[in-house]
mmCIF file of C-alpha atoms in Angstrom:
data_model
loop_
_atom_site.group_PDB
_atom_site.id
_atom_site.type_symbol
_atom_site.label_atom_id
_atom_site.label_comp_id
_atom_site.label_asym_id
_atom_site.label_seq_id
_atom_site.Cartn_x
_atom_site.Cartn_y
_atom_site.Cartn_z
ATOM 1 C CA ASP N 1 106.572 -84.424 -53.328
ATOM 2 C CA GLN N 2 103.784 -85.517 -55.656
ATOM 3 C CA GLN N 3 100.695 -83.613 -54.639
ATOM 4 C CA VAL N 4 98.520 -85.345 -57.244
ATOM 5 C CA LYS N 5 98.935 -89.087 -57.614
ATOM 6 C CA GLN N 6 97.590 -91.523 -60.126
ATOM 7 C CA ASN N 7 98.739 -94.829 -58.732
ATOM 8 C CA SER N 8 97.643 -96.981 -61.650
ATOM 9 C CA PRO N 9 99.893 -96.440 -64.664
ATOM 10 C CA SER N 10 97.596 -98.525 -66.840
ATOM 11 C CA LEU N 11 94.087 -99.951 -67.005
ATOM 12 C CA SER N 12 92.441 -102.310 -69.489
ATOM 13 C CA VAL N 13 88.702 -102.735 -69.808
ATOM 14 C CA GLN N 14 86.364 -104.443 -72.221
ATOM 15 C CA GLU N 15 84.329 -102.353 -74.637
ATOM 16 C CA GLY N 16 80.923 -101.524 -73.190
ATOM 17 C CA ARG N 17 82.038 -101.933 -69.585
ATOM 18 C CA ILE N 18 82.788 -99.195 -67.070
ATOM 19 C CA SER N 19 86.249 -97.632 -66.801
ATOM 20 C CA ILE N 20 87.174 -96.156 -63.429
ATOM 21 C CA LEU N 21 90.278 -94.024 -63.208
ATOM 22 C CA ASN N 22 91.446 -92.897 -59.796
ATOM 23 C CA CYS N 23 93.358 -89.924 -58.494
ATOM 24 C CA ASP N 24 94.494 -88.947 -55.006
ATOM 25 C CA TYR N 25 95.721 -85.586 -53.822
ATOM 26 C CA THR N 26 97.483 -84.432 -50.688
ATOM 27 C CA ASN N 27 97.080 -80.659 -50.736
ATOM 28 C CA SER N 28 93.884 -79.643 -48.928
ATOM 29 C CA MET N 29 94.082 -76.223 -50.586
ATOM 30 C CA PHE N 30 93.121 -77.701 -53.953
ATOM 31 C CA ASP N 31 89.649 -76.516 -54.852
ATOM 32 C CA TYR N 32 89.229 -77.294 -58.524
ATOM 33 C CA PHE N 33 89.881 -80.553 -60.298
ATOM 34 C CA LEU N 34 90.097 -81.496 -63.950
ATOM 35 C CA TRP N 35 90.659 -84.480 -66.179
ATOM 36 C CA TYR N 36 92.547 -84.245 -69.449
ATOM 37 C CA LYS N 37 92.853 -86.913 -72.098
ATOM 38 C CA LYS N 38 95.896 -87.385 -74.313
ATOM 39 C CA TYR N 39 96.250 -89.339 -77.529
ATOM 40 C CA PRO N 40 99.703 -90.217 -78.905
ATOM 41 C CA ALA N 41 101.454 -87.377 -80.742
ATOM 42 C CA GLU N 42 98.850 -84.895 -79.557
ATOM 43 C CA GLY N 43 98.618 -82.495 -76.646
ATOM 44 C CA PRO N 44 96.239 -83.139 -73.748
ATOM 45 C CA THR N 45 92.628 -82.088 -74.260
ATOM 46 C CA PHE N 46 90.209 -81.043 -71.555
ATOM 47 C CA LEU N 47 87.624 -83.650 -70.631
ATOM 48 C CA ILE N 48 85.687 -82.678 -67.527
ATOM 49 C CA SER N 49 86.088 -80.655 -64.340
ATOM 50 C CA ILE N 50 84.619 -80.367 -60.869
ATOM 51 C CA SER N 51 84.665 -77.690 -58.208
ATOM 52 C CA SER N 52 85.214 -78.597 -54.558
ATOM 53 C CA ILE N 53 81.686 -77.393 -53.728
ATOM 54 C CA LYS N 54 80.312 -80.374 -55.665
ATOM 55 C CA ASP N 55 80.808 -84.087 -55.285
ATOM 56 C CA LYS N 56 79.743 -85.133 -58.773
ATOM 57 C CA ASN N 57 79.763 -83.744 -62.286
ATOM 58 C CA GLU N 58 78.458 -85.532 -65.329
ATOM 59 C CA ASP N 59 78.976 -84.949 -69.036
ATOM 60 C CA GLY N 60 77.584 -87.621 -71.295
ATOM 61 C CA ARG N 61 79.461 -90.856 -70.737
ATOM 62 C CA PHE N 62 81.922 -89.179 -68.364
ATOM 63 C CA THR N 63 81.305 -88.608 -64.659
ATOM 64 C CA VAL N 64 83.778 -87.256 -62.135
ATOM 65 C CA PHE N 65 83.296 -87.948 -58.426
ATOM 66 C CA LEU N 66 85.021 -85.991 -55.684
ATOM 67 C CA ASN N 67 85.464 -87.250 -52.126
ATOM 68 C CA LYS N 68 86.990 -84.334 -50.260
ATOM 69 C CA SER N 69 87.362 -86.113 -46.933
ATOM 70 C CA ALA N 70 89.389 -88.849 -48.618
ATOM 71 C CA LYS N 71 91.144 -86.398 -50.953
ATOM 72 C CA HIS N 72 90.178 -88.659 -53.811
ATOM 73 C CA LEU N 73 88.566 -88.224 -57.173
ATOM 74 C CA SER N 74 87.620 -90.660 -59.844
ATOM 75 C CA LEU N 75 86.572 -90.564 -63.469
ATOM 76 C CA HIS N 76 83.936 -93.017 -64.638
ATOM 77 C CA ILE N 77 83.447 -93.746 -68.322
ATOM 78 C CA VAL N 78 80.290 -95.646 -69.170
ATOM 79 C CA PRO N 79 80.099 -97.354 -71.561
ATOM 80 C CA SER N 80 83.751 -97.512 -72.547
ATOM 81 C CA GLN N 81 84.568 -97.344 -76.240
ATOM 82 C CA PRO N 82 87.775 -98.226 -78.112
ATOM 83 C CA GLY N 83 88.187 -94.523 -78.991
ATOM 84 C CA ASP N 84 88.527 -93.794 -75.278
ATOM 85 C CA SER N 85 91.919 -95.517 -75.299
ATOM 86 C CA ALA N 86 94.298 -92.741 -74.271
ATOM 87 C CA VAL N 87 96.333 -91.447 -71.348
ATOM 88 C CA TYR N 88 94.171 -89.715 -68.754
ATOM 89 C CA PHE N 89 95.665 -87.028 -66.538
ATOM 90 C CA CYS N 90 94.108 -85.824 -63.343
ATOM 91 C CA ALA N 91 94.887 -82.204 -62.427
ATOM 92 C CA ALA N 92 94.176 -79.963 -59.460
ATOM 93 C CA SER N 93 94.459 -76.280 -58.829
ATOM 94 C CA HIS N 94 94.622 -73.793 -55.990
ATOM 95 C CA ILE N 95 95.190 -70.120 -55.682
ATOM 96 C CA SER N 96 98.896 -69.371 -55.644
ATOM 97 C CA GLY N 97 99.632 -65.719 -55.279
ATOM 98 C CA SER N 98 97.721 -63.870 -57.946
ATOM 99 C CA ALA N 99 97.335 -66.847 -60.194
ATOM 100 C CA ARG N 100 96.144 -70.363 -60.121
ATOM 101 C CA GLN N 101 98.449 -73.199 -61.076
ATOM 102 C CA LEU N 102 97.523 -76.641 -62.291
ATOM 103 C CA THR N 103 99.262 -79.650 -60.773
ATOM 104 C CA PHE N 104 99.039 -82.776 -62.889
ATOM 105 C CA GLY N 105 99.261 -86.424 -61.985
ATOM 106 C CA SER N 106 101.498 -88.808 -63.907
ATOM 107 C CA GLY N 107 98.660 -90.216 -65.983
ATOM 108 C CA THR N 108 96.877 -93.540 -66.486
ATOM 109 C CA GLN N 109 96.964 -95.326 -69.826
ATOM 110 C CA LEU N 110 93.465 -96.628 -70.533
ATOM 111 C CA THR N 111 93.080 -99.368 -73.108
ATOM 112 C CA VAL N 112 89.566 -100.316 -74.154
ATOM 113 C CA LEU N 113 89.534 -103.727 -75.765
ATOM 114 C CA PRO N 114 87.023 -104.417 -78.556
ATOM 115 C CA ASP L 1 93.332 -79.260 -83.794
ATOM 116 C CA SER L 2 93.624 -77.189 -80.609
ATOM 117 C CA GLY L 3 94.685 -74.046 -82.433
ATOM 118 C CA VAL L 4 97.955 -73.906 -80.479
ATOM 119 C CA THR L 5 101.042 -74.267 -82.664
ATOM 120 C CA GLN L 6 104.387 -75.426 -81.368
ATOM 121 C CA THR L 7 107.611 -75.536 -83.344
ATOM 122 C CA PRO L 8 109.718 -77.471 -83.878
ATOM 123 C CA LYS L 9 108.045 -80.848 -83.274
ATOM 124 C CA HIS L 10 111.362 -82.553 -82.655
ATOM 125 C CA LEU L 11 114.718 -81.206 -81.576
ATOM 126 C CA ILE L 12 117.943 -83.149 -81.130
ATOM 127 C CA THR L 13 120.911 -81.386 -79.627
ATOM 128 C CA ALA L 14 123.977 -81.969 -77.504
ATOM 129 C CA THR L 15 124.737 -81.275 -73.862
ATOM 130 C CA GLY L 16 125.779 -77.715 -73.162
ATOM 131 C CA GLN L 17 123.838 -76.305 -76.083
ATOM 132 C CA ARG L 18 121.014 -73.756 -76.105
ATOM 133 C CA VAL L 19 117.657 -74.170 -77.836
ATOM 134 C CA THR L 20 114.523 -72.114 -78.323
ATOM 135 C CA LEU L 21 111.028 -73.576 -78.411
ATOM 136 C CA ARG L 22 108.267 -71.512 -79.945
ATOM 137 C CA CYS L 23 104.535 -71.389 -79.264
ATOM 138 C CA SER L 24 101.700 -69.558 -80.972
ATOM 139 C CA PRO L 25 98.549 -69.507 -78.836
ATOM 140 C CA ARG L 26 94.982 -69.875 -80.057
ATOM 141 C CA SER L 27 93.648 -66.769 -81.695
ATOM 142 C CA GLY L 28 92.380 -64.420 -78.997
ATOM 143 C CA ASP L 29 94.012 -66.212 -76.069
ATOM 144 C CA LEU L 30 96.089 -63.934 -73.883
ATOM 145 C CA SER L 31 97.661 -66.470 -71.565
ATOM 146 C CA VAL L 32 100.386 -68.962 -72.400
ATOM 147 C CA TYR L 33 101.658 -71.785 -70.214
ATOM 148 C CA TRP L 34 104.717 -74.008 -70.543
ATOM 149 C CA TYR L 35 104.794 -77.566 -69.201
ATOM 150 C CA GLN L 36 107.484 -80.238 -69.201
ATOM 151 C CA GLN L 37 106.698 -83.941 -69.375
ATOM 152 C CA SER L 38 109.590 -86.270 -68.632
ATOM 153 C CA LEU L 39 109.399 -90.020 -69.017
ATOM 154 C CA ASP L 40 106.719 -91.519 -66.754
ATOM 155 C CA GLN L 41 106.105 -88.138 -65.176
ATOM 156 C CA GLY L 42 103.091 -85.932 -65.181
ATOM 157 C CA LEU L 43 103.122 -82.533 -66.737
ATOM 158 C CA GLN L 44 105.292 -80.237 -64.650
ATOM 159 C CA PHE L 45 104.259 -76.596 -64.737
ATOM 160 C CA LEU L 46 107.113 -74.316 -65.705
ATOM 161 C CA ILE L 47 105.794 -70.812 -66.246
ATOM 162 C CA GLN L 48 102.753 -68.784 -67.264
ATOM 163 C CA TYR L 49 102.496 -65.509 -69.126
ATOM 164 C CA TYR L 50 99.499 -63.260 -69.505
ATOM 165 C CA ASN L 51 99.453 -60.541 -72.141
ATOM 166 C CA GLY L 52 103.232 -60.256 -72.126
ATOM 167 C CA GLU L 53 103.733 -60.341 -68.366
ATOM 168 C CA GLU L 54 104.918 -63.237 -66.249
ATOM 169 C CA ARG L 55 102.004 -64.347 -64.075
ATOM 170 C CA ALA L 56 103.127 -67.533 -62.339
ATOM 171 C CA LYS L 57 106.282 -69.541 -62.005
ATOM 172 C CA GLY L 58 106.566 -73.222 -61.274
ATOM 173 C CA ASN L 59 109.566 -75.517 -61.092
ATOM 174 C CA ILE L 60 111.479 -73.772 -63.822
ATOM 175 C CA LEU L 61 115.244 -74.082 -63.683
ATOM 176 C CA GLU L 62 117.419 -70.981 -63.722
ATOM 177 C CA ARG L 63 118.910 -72.263 -66.999
ATOM 178 C CA PHE L 64 115.455 -71.919 -68.550
ATOM 179 C CA SER L 65 113.761 -68.665 -69.440
ATOM 180 C CA ALA L 66 110.682 -67.634 -71.330
ATOM 181 C CA GLN L 67 108.975 -64.592 -72.695
ATOM 182 C CA GLN L 68 105.752 -63.603 -74.386
ATOM 183 C CA PHE L 69 105.961 -61.126 -77.205
ATOM 184 C CA PRO L 70 103.531 -58.315 -78.181
ATOM 185 C CA ASP L 71 101.954 -60.569 -80.808
ATOM 186 C CA LEU L 72 101.327 -63.033 -77.910
ATOM 187 C CA HIS L 73 103.543 -65.796 -79.187
ATOM 188 C CA SER L 74 105.909 -67.209 -76.603
ATOM 189 C CA GLU L 75 109.383 -68.686 -76.592
ATOM 190 C CA LEU L 76 110.987 -71.005 -74.062
ATOM 191 C CA ASN L 77 114.770 -70.823 -73.994
ATOM 192 C CA LEU L 78 116.720 -73.740 -72.565
ATOM 193 C CA SER L 79 120.442 -73.259 -72.068
ATOM 194 C CA SER L 80 123.419 -75.292 -70.850
ATOM 195 C CA LEU L 81 121.393 -78.350 -71.690
ATOM 196 C CA GLU L 82 121.831 -81.537 -69.697
ATOM 197 C CA LEU L 83 120.781 -85.103 -70.479
ATOM 198 C CA GLY L 84 117.987 -84.792 -67.927
ATOM 199 C CA ASP L 85 116.400 -81.958 -69.884
ATOM 200 C CA SER L 86 115.276 -84.468 -72.498
ATOM 201 C CA ALA L 87 111.502 -84.313 -72.343
ATOM 202 C CA LEU L 88 108.321 -83.370 -74.119
ATOM 203 C CA TYR L 89 107.632 -79.669 -73.733
ATOM 204 C CA PHE L 90 104.049 -78.522 -74.064
ATOM 205 C CA CYS L 91 102.682 -75.082 -74.547
ATOM 206 C CA ALA L 92 99.071 -74.330 -73.675
ATOM 207 C CA SER L 93 96.910 -71.251 -73.953
ATOM 208 C CA SER L 94 93.730 -69.935 -72.427
ATOM 209 C CA ALA L 95 91.647 -66.833 -72.843
ATOM 210 C CA THR L 96 92.252 -64.965 -69.590
ATOM 211 C CA GLY L 97 94.630 -67.124 -67.577
ATOM 212 C CA THR L 98 92.365 -68.408 -64.842
ATOM 213 C CA VAL L 99 92.866 -72.117 -64.299
ATOM 214 C CA THR L 100 89.158 -72.842 -64.197
ATOM 215 C CA GLU L 101 89.296 -72.178 -67.916
ATOM 216 C CA LYS L 102 90.101 -75.007 -70.246
ATOM 217 C CA LEU L 103 93.696 -75.098 -71.334
ATOM 218 C CA PHE L 104 94.292 -75.778 -75.007
ATOM 219 C CA PHE L 105 97.543 -77.632 -75.554
ATOM 220 C CA GLY L 106 99.819 -77.776 -78.534
ATOM 221 C CA SER L 107 101.149 -81.130 -79.701
ATOM 222 C CA GLY L 108 104.477 -80.523 -77.996
ATOM 223 C CA THR L 109 108.170 -80.316 -78.826
ATOM 224 C CA GLN L 110 110.148 -83.482 -78.177
ATOM 225 C CA LEU L 111 113.611 -82.459 -77.014
ATOM 226 C CA SER L 112 116.394 -85.024 -77.049
ATOM 227 C CA VAL L 113 119.700 -84.035 -75.470
ATOM 228 C CA LEU L 114 122.521 -86.404 -76.438
#
């Protein structure tokens, strides 16, 4: 059972436009959400996070929105740049025993066209 | 460069064999995580260690085992390998092991079981 779902395997946008990557989750216990970015032949790198007490977090060109009632979060990239082309993973966490575990989605390949 | 080192980068072996994947965390990080990424799948959490002790366990098969040594490096042992074990295995580290911290990922070990 996939608790974190990224239903769009790929997304193409034009340079300078907005990229919107979506993520849905099913576990209402999740209380912390993150986005990681992955380039080919590299490991994922942290991009931005949001706690369930907020509905928006912004860091430069990247903004994450959280809609708890819909169990949905999205990552907005404005303006998109060719260097943003990568696989984006959504991840969520909840307390499990004495530790927190991250559950990742399957990723969305973003291609920003020049 | 995340500071996390994984060796080897590529590993080709046959079914039934046993392999060891190695991970050196970032300097100062006490927690190590292992993730598996199969084709078109998200990162599946396998196991977490903190300062030599197992802290959390995910969907890790009984054929797989891991440990973290006193110098904080970690090894993931995969035995009785099957074709389905072919995947990209990532190691990540963080300072204290709470998931609200950023995880720093290595570039992964690509395992091919033939």
